[in-house]
mmCIF file of C-alpha atoms in Angstrom:
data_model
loop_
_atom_site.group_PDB
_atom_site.id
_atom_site.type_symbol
_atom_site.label_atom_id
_atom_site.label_comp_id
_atom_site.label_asym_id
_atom_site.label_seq_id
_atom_site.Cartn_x
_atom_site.Cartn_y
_atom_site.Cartn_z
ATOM 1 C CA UNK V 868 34.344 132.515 -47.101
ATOM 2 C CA UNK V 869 37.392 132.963 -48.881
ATOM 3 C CA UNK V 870 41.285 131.489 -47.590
ATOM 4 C CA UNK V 871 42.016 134.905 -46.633
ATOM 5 C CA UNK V 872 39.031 135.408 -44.556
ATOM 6 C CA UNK V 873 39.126 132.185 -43.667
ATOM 7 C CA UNK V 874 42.597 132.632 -42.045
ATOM 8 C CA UNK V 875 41.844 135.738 -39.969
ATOM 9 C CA UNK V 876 38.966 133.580 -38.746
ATOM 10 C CA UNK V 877 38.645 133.366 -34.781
ATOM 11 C CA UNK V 878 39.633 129.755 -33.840
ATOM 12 C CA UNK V 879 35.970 128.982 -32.062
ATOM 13 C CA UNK V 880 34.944 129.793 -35.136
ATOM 14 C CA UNK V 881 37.220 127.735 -37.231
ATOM 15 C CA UNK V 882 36.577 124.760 -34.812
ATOM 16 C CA UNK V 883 32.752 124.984 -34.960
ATOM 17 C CA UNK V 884 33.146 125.016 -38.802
ATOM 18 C CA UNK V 885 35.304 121.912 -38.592
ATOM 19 C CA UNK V 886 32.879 120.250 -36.846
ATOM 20 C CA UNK V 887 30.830 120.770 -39.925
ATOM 21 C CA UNK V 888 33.262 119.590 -42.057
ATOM 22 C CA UNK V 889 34.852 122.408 -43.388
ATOM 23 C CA UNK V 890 37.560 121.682 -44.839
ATOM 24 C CA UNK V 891 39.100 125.415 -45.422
ATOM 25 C CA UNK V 892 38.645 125.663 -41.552
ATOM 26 C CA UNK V 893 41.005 122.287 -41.115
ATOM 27 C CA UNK V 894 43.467 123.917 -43.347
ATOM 28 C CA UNK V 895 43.583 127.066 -41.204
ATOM 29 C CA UNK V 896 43.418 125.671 -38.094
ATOM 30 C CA UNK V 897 46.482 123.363 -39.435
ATOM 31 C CA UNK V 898 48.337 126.339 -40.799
ATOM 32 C CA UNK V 899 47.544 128.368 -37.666
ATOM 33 C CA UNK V 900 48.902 125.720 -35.045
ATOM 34 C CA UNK V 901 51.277 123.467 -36.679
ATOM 35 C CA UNK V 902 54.332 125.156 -36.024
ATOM 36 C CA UNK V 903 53.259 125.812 -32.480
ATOM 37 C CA UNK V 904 53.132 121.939 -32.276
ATOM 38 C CA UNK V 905 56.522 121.373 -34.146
ATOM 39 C CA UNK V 906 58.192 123.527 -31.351
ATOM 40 C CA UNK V 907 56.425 121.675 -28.278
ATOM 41 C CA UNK V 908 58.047 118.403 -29.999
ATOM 42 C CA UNK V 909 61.226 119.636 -30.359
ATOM 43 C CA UNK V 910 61.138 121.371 -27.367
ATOM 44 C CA UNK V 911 61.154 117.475 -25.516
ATOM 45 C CA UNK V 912 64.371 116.682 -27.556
ATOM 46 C CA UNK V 913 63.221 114.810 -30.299
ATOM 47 C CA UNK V 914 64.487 114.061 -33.113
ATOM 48 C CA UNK V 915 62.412 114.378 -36.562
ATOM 49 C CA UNK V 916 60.618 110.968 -36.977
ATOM 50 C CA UNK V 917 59.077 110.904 -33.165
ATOM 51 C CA UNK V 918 58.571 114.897 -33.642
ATOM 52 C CA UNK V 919 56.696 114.426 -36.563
ATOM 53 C CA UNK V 920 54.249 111.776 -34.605
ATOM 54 C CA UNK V 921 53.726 113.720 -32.357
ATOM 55 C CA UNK V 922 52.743 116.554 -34.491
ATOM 56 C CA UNK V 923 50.603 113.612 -36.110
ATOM 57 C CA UNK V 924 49.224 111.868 -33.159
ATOM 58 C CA UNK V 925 48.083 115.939 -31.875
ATOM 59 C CA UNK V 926 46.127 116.289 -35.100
ATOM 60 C CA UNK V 927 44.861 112.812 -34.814
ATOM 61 C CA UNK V 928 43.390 113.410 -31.455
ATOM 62 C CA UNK V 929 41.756 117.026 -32.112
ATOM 63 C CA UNK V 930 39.883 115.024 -35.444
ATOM 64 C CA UNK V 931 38.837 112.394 -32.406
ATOM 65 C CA UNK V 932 37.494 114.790 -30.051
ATOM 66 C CA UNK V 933 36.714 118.250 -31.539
ATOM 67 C CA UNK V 934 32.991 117.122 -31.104
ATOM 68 C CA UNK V 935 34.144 117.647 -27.608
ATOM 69 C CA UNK V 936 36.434 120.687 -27.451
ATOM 70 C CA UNK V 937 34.440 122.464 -24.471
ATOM 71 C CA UNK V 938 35.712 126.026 -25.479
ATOM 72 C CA UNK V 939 36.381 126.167 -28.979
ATOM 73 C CA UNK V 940 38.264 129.603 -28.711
ATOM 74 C CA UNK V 941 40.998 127.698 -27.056
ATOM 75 C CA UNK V 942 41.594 125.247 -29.344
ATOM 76 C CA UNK V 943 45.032 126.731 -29.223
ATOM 77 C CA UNK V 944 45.780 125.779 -25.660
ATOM 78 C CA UNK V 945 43.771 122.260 -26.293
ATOM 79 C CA UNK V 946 46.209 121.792 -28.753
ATOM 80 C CA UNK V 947 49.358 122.725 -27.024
ATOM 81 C CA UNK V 948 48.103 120.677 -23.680
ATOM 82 C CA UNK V 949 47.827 117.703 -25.949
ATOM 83 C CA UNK V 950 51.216 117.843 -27.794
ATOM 84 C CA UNK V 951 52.736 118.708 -24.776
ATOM 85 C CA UNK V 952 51.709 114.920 -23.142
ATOM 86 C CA UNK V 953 52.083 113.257 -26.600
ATOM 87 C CA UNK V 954 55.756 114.875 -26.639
ATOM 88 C CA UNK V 955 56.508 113.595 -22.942
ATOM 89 C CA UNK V 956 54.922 109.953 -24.261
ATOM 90 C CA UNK V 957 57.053 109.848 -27.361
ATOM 91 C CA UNK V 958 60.384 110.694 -25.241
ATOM 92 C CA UNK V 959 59.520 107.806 -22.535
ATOM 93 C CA UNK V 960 59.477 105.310 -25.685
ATOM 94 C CA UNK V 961 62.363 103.255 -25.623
ATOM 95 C CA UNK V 962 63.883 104.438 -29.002
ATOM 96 C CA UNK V 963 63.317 107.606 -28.705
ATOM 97 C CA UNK V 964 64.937 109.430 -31.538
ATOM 98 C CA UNK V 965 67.828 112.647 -30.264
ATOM 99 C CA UNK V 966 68.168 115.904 -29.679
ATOM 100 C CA UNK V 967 68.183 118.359 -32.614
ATOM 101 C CA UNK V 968 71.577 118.316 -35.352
ATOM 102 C CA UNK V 969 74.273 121.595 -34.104
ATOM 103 C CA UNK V 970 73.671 123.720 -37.212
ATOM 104 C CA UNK V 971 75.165 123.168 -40.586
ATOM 105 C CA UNK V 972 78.791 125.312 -40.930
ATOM 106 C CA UNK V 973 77.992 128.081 -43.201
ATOM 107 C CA UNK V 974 77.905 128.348 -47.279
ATOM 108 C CA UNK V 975 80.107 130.237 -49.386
ATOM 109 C CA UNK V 976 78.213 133.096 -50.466
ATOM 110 C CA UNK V 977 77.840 136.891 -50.865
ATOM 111 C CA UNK V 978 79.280 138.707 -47.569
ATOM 112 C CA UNK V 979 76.178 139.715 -45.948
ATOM 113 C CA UNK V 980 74.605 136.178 -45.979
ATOM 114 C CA UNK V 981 77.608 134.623 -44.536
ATOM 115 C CA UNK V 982 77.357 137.641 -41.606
ATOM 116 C CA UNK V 983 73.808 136.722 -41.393
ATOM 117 C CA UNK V 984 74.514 133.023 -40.385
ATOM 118 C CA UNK V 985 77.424 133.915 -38.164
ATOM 119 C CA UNK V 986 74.618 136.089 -36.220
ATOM 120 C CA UNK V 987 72.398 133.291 -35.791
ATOM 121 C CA UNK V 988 75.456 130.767 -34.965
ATOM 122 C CA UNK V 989 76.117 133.153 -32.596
ATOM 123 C CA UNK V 990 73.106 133.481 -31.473
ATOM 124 C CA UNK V 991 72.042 129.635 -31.302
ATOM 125 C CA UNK V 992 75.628 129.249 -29.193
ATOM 126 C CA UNK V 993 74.011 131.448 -26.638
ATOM 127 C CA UNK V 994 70.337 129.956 -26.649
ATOM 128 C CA UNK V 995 72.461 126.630 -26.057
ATOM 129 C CA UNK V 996 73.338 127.863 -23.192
ATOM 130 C CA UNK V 997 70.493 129.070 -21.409
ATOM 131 C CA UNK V 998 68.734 126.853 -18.894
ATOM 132 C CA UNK V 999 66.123 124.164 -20.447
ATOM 133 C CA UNK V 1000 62.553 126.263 -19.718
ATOM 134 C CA UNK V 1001 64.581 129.361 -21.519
ATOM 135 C CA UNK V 1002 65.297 127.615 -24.049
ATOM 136 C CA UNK V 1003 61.843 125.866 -24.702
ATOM 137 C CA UNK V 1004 60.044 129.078 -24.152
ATOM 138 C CA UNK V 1005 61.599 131.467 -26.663
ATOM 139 C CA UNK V 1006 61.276 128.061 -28.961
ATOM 140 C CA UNK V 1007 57.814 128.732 -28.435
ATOM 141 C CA UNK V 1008 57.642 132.549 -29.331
ATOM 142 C CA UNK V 1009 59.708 131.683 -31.971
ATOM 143 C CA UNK V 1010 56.375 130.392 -34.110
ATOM 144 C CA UNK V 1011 53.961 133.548 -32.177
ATOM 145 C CA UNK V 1012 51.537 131.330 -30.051
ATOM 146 C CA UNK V 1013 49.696 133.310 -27.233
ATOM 147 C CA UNK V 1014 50.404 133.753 -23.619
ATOM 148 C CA UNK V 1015 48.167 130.942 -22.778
ATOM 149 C CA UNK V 1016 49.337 128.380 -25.477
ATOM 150 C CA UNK V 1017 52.934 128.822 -24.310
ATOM 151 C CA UNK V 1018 51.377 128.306 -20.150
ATOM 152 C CA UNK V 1019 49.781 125.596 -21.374
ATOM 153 C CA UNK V 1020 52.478 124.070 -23.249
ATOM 154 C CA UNK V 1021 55.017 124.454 -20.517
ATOM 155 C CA UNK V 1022 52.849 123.668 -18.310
ATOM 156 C CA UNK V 1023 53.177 126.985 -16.251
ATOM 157 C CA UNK V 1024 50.723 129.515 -14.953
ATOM 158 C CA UNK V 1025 50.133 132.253 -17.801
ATOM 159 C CA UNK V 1026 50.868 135.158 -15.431
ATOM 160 C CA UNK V 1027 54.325 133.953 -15.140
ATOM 161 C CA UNK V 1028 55.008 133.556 -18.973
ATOM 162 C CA UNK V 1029 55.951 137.182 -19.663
ATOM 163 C CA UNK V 1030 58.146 137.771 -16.693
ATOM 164 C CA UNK V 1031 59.613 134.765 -17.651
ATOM 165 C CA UNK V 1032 60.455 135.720 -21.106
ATOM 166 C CA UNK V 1033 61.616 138.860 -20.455
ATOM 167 C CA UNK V 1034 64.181 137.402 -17.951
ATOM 168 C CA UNK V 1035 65.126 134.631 -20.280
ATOM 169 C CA UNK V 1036 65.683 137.430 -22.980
ATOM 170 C CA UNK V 1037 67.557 139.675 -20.576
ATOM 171 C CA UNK V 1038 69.693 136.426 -19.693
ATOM 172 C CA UNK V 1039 70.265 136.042 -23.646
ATOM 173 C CA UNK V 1040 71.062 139.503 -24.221
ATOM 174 C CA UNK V 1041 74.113 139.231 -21.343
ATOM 175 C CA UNK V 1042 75.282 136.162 -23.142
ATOM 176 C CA UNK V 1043 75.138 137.608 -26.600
ATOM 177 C CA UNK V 1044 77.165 140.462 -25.378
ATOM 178 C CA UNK V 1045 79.705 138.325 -23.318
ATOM 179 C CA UNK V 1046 80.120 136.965 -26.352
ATOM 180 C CA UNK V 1047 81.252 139.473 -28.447
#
């Protein structure tokens, strides 16, 4: 099967072929979920070295136990379940590194990419200022995990996810435009 294929791959799929070995299925089970696990890190306030160990320590514990993944096809949620208590570990450790750096002011460039980051600085200001679980959840759509991966990351029930997100965006759309 080729990278492509490979890629559009269900993820019981990928996981039983990773239990074979597989290493194409690793790779797209890493390229599917990483980012997912990036923003469950960051969304605990961490700073880049504990983010990254806990995006480490995730992997490291799916390679332990995917002989014992009970329902491969949610390897997704498995995975953001897992990062999610590695995350609240790593920011319990004495040490723990920050939040995440304000964002850089913006380069002198052609007009429309210097509109472009005053947009998103604009935008950023008002995600700032929504309440934490707004903030972590639109994190989380941010990299296009399912309903259940952002429940399970959140640790909320997935029927409330979209309600949620649609009042989080509604409260981001009021900022934006207060803004203005």
């Amino acid at each position: 099967m080729g990278p492509t294929e490979m890629n559009d791959a269900p993820p019981g799929d990928l996981v039983v072929w990773a239990r074979k070995g597989d290493h194409a299925a690793w790779a797209a089970l890493t390229g599917r979920y990483t980012g997912m696990v990036w923003a469950i890190a960051r969304g605990h306030g961490l700073g880049d070295a504990d983010a990254a160990d806990v995006v480490q320590t995730t992997w490291l514990r799916l390679v332990e136990r995917i002989d014992r993944i009970r329902n491969p096809d949610r390897v997704g949620t498995w995975l953001a379940v897992t990062a999610r208590h590695e995350a609240i570990r790593a920011a319990r450790r004495p040490g723990a590194s920050g939040p995440l750096p304000q964002l850089p002011a913006a380069e002198p460039g052609p007009d429309h990419v210097c509109a472009d980051r005053e947009r998103l600085r604009h935008v950023m200001a008002a995600i700032r200022t929504l309440p934490e679980l707004c903030r972590n959840l639109l994190r989380m759509f941010a990299t296009a995990p399912a309903y259940a991966e952002v429940a399970a990351a959140l640790d909320m029930p997935v029927g409330s996810v979209g309600p949620t997100r649609a009042r989080c965006l509604a409260s981001l759309r009021r900022r934006m435009g207060a803004g203005r």
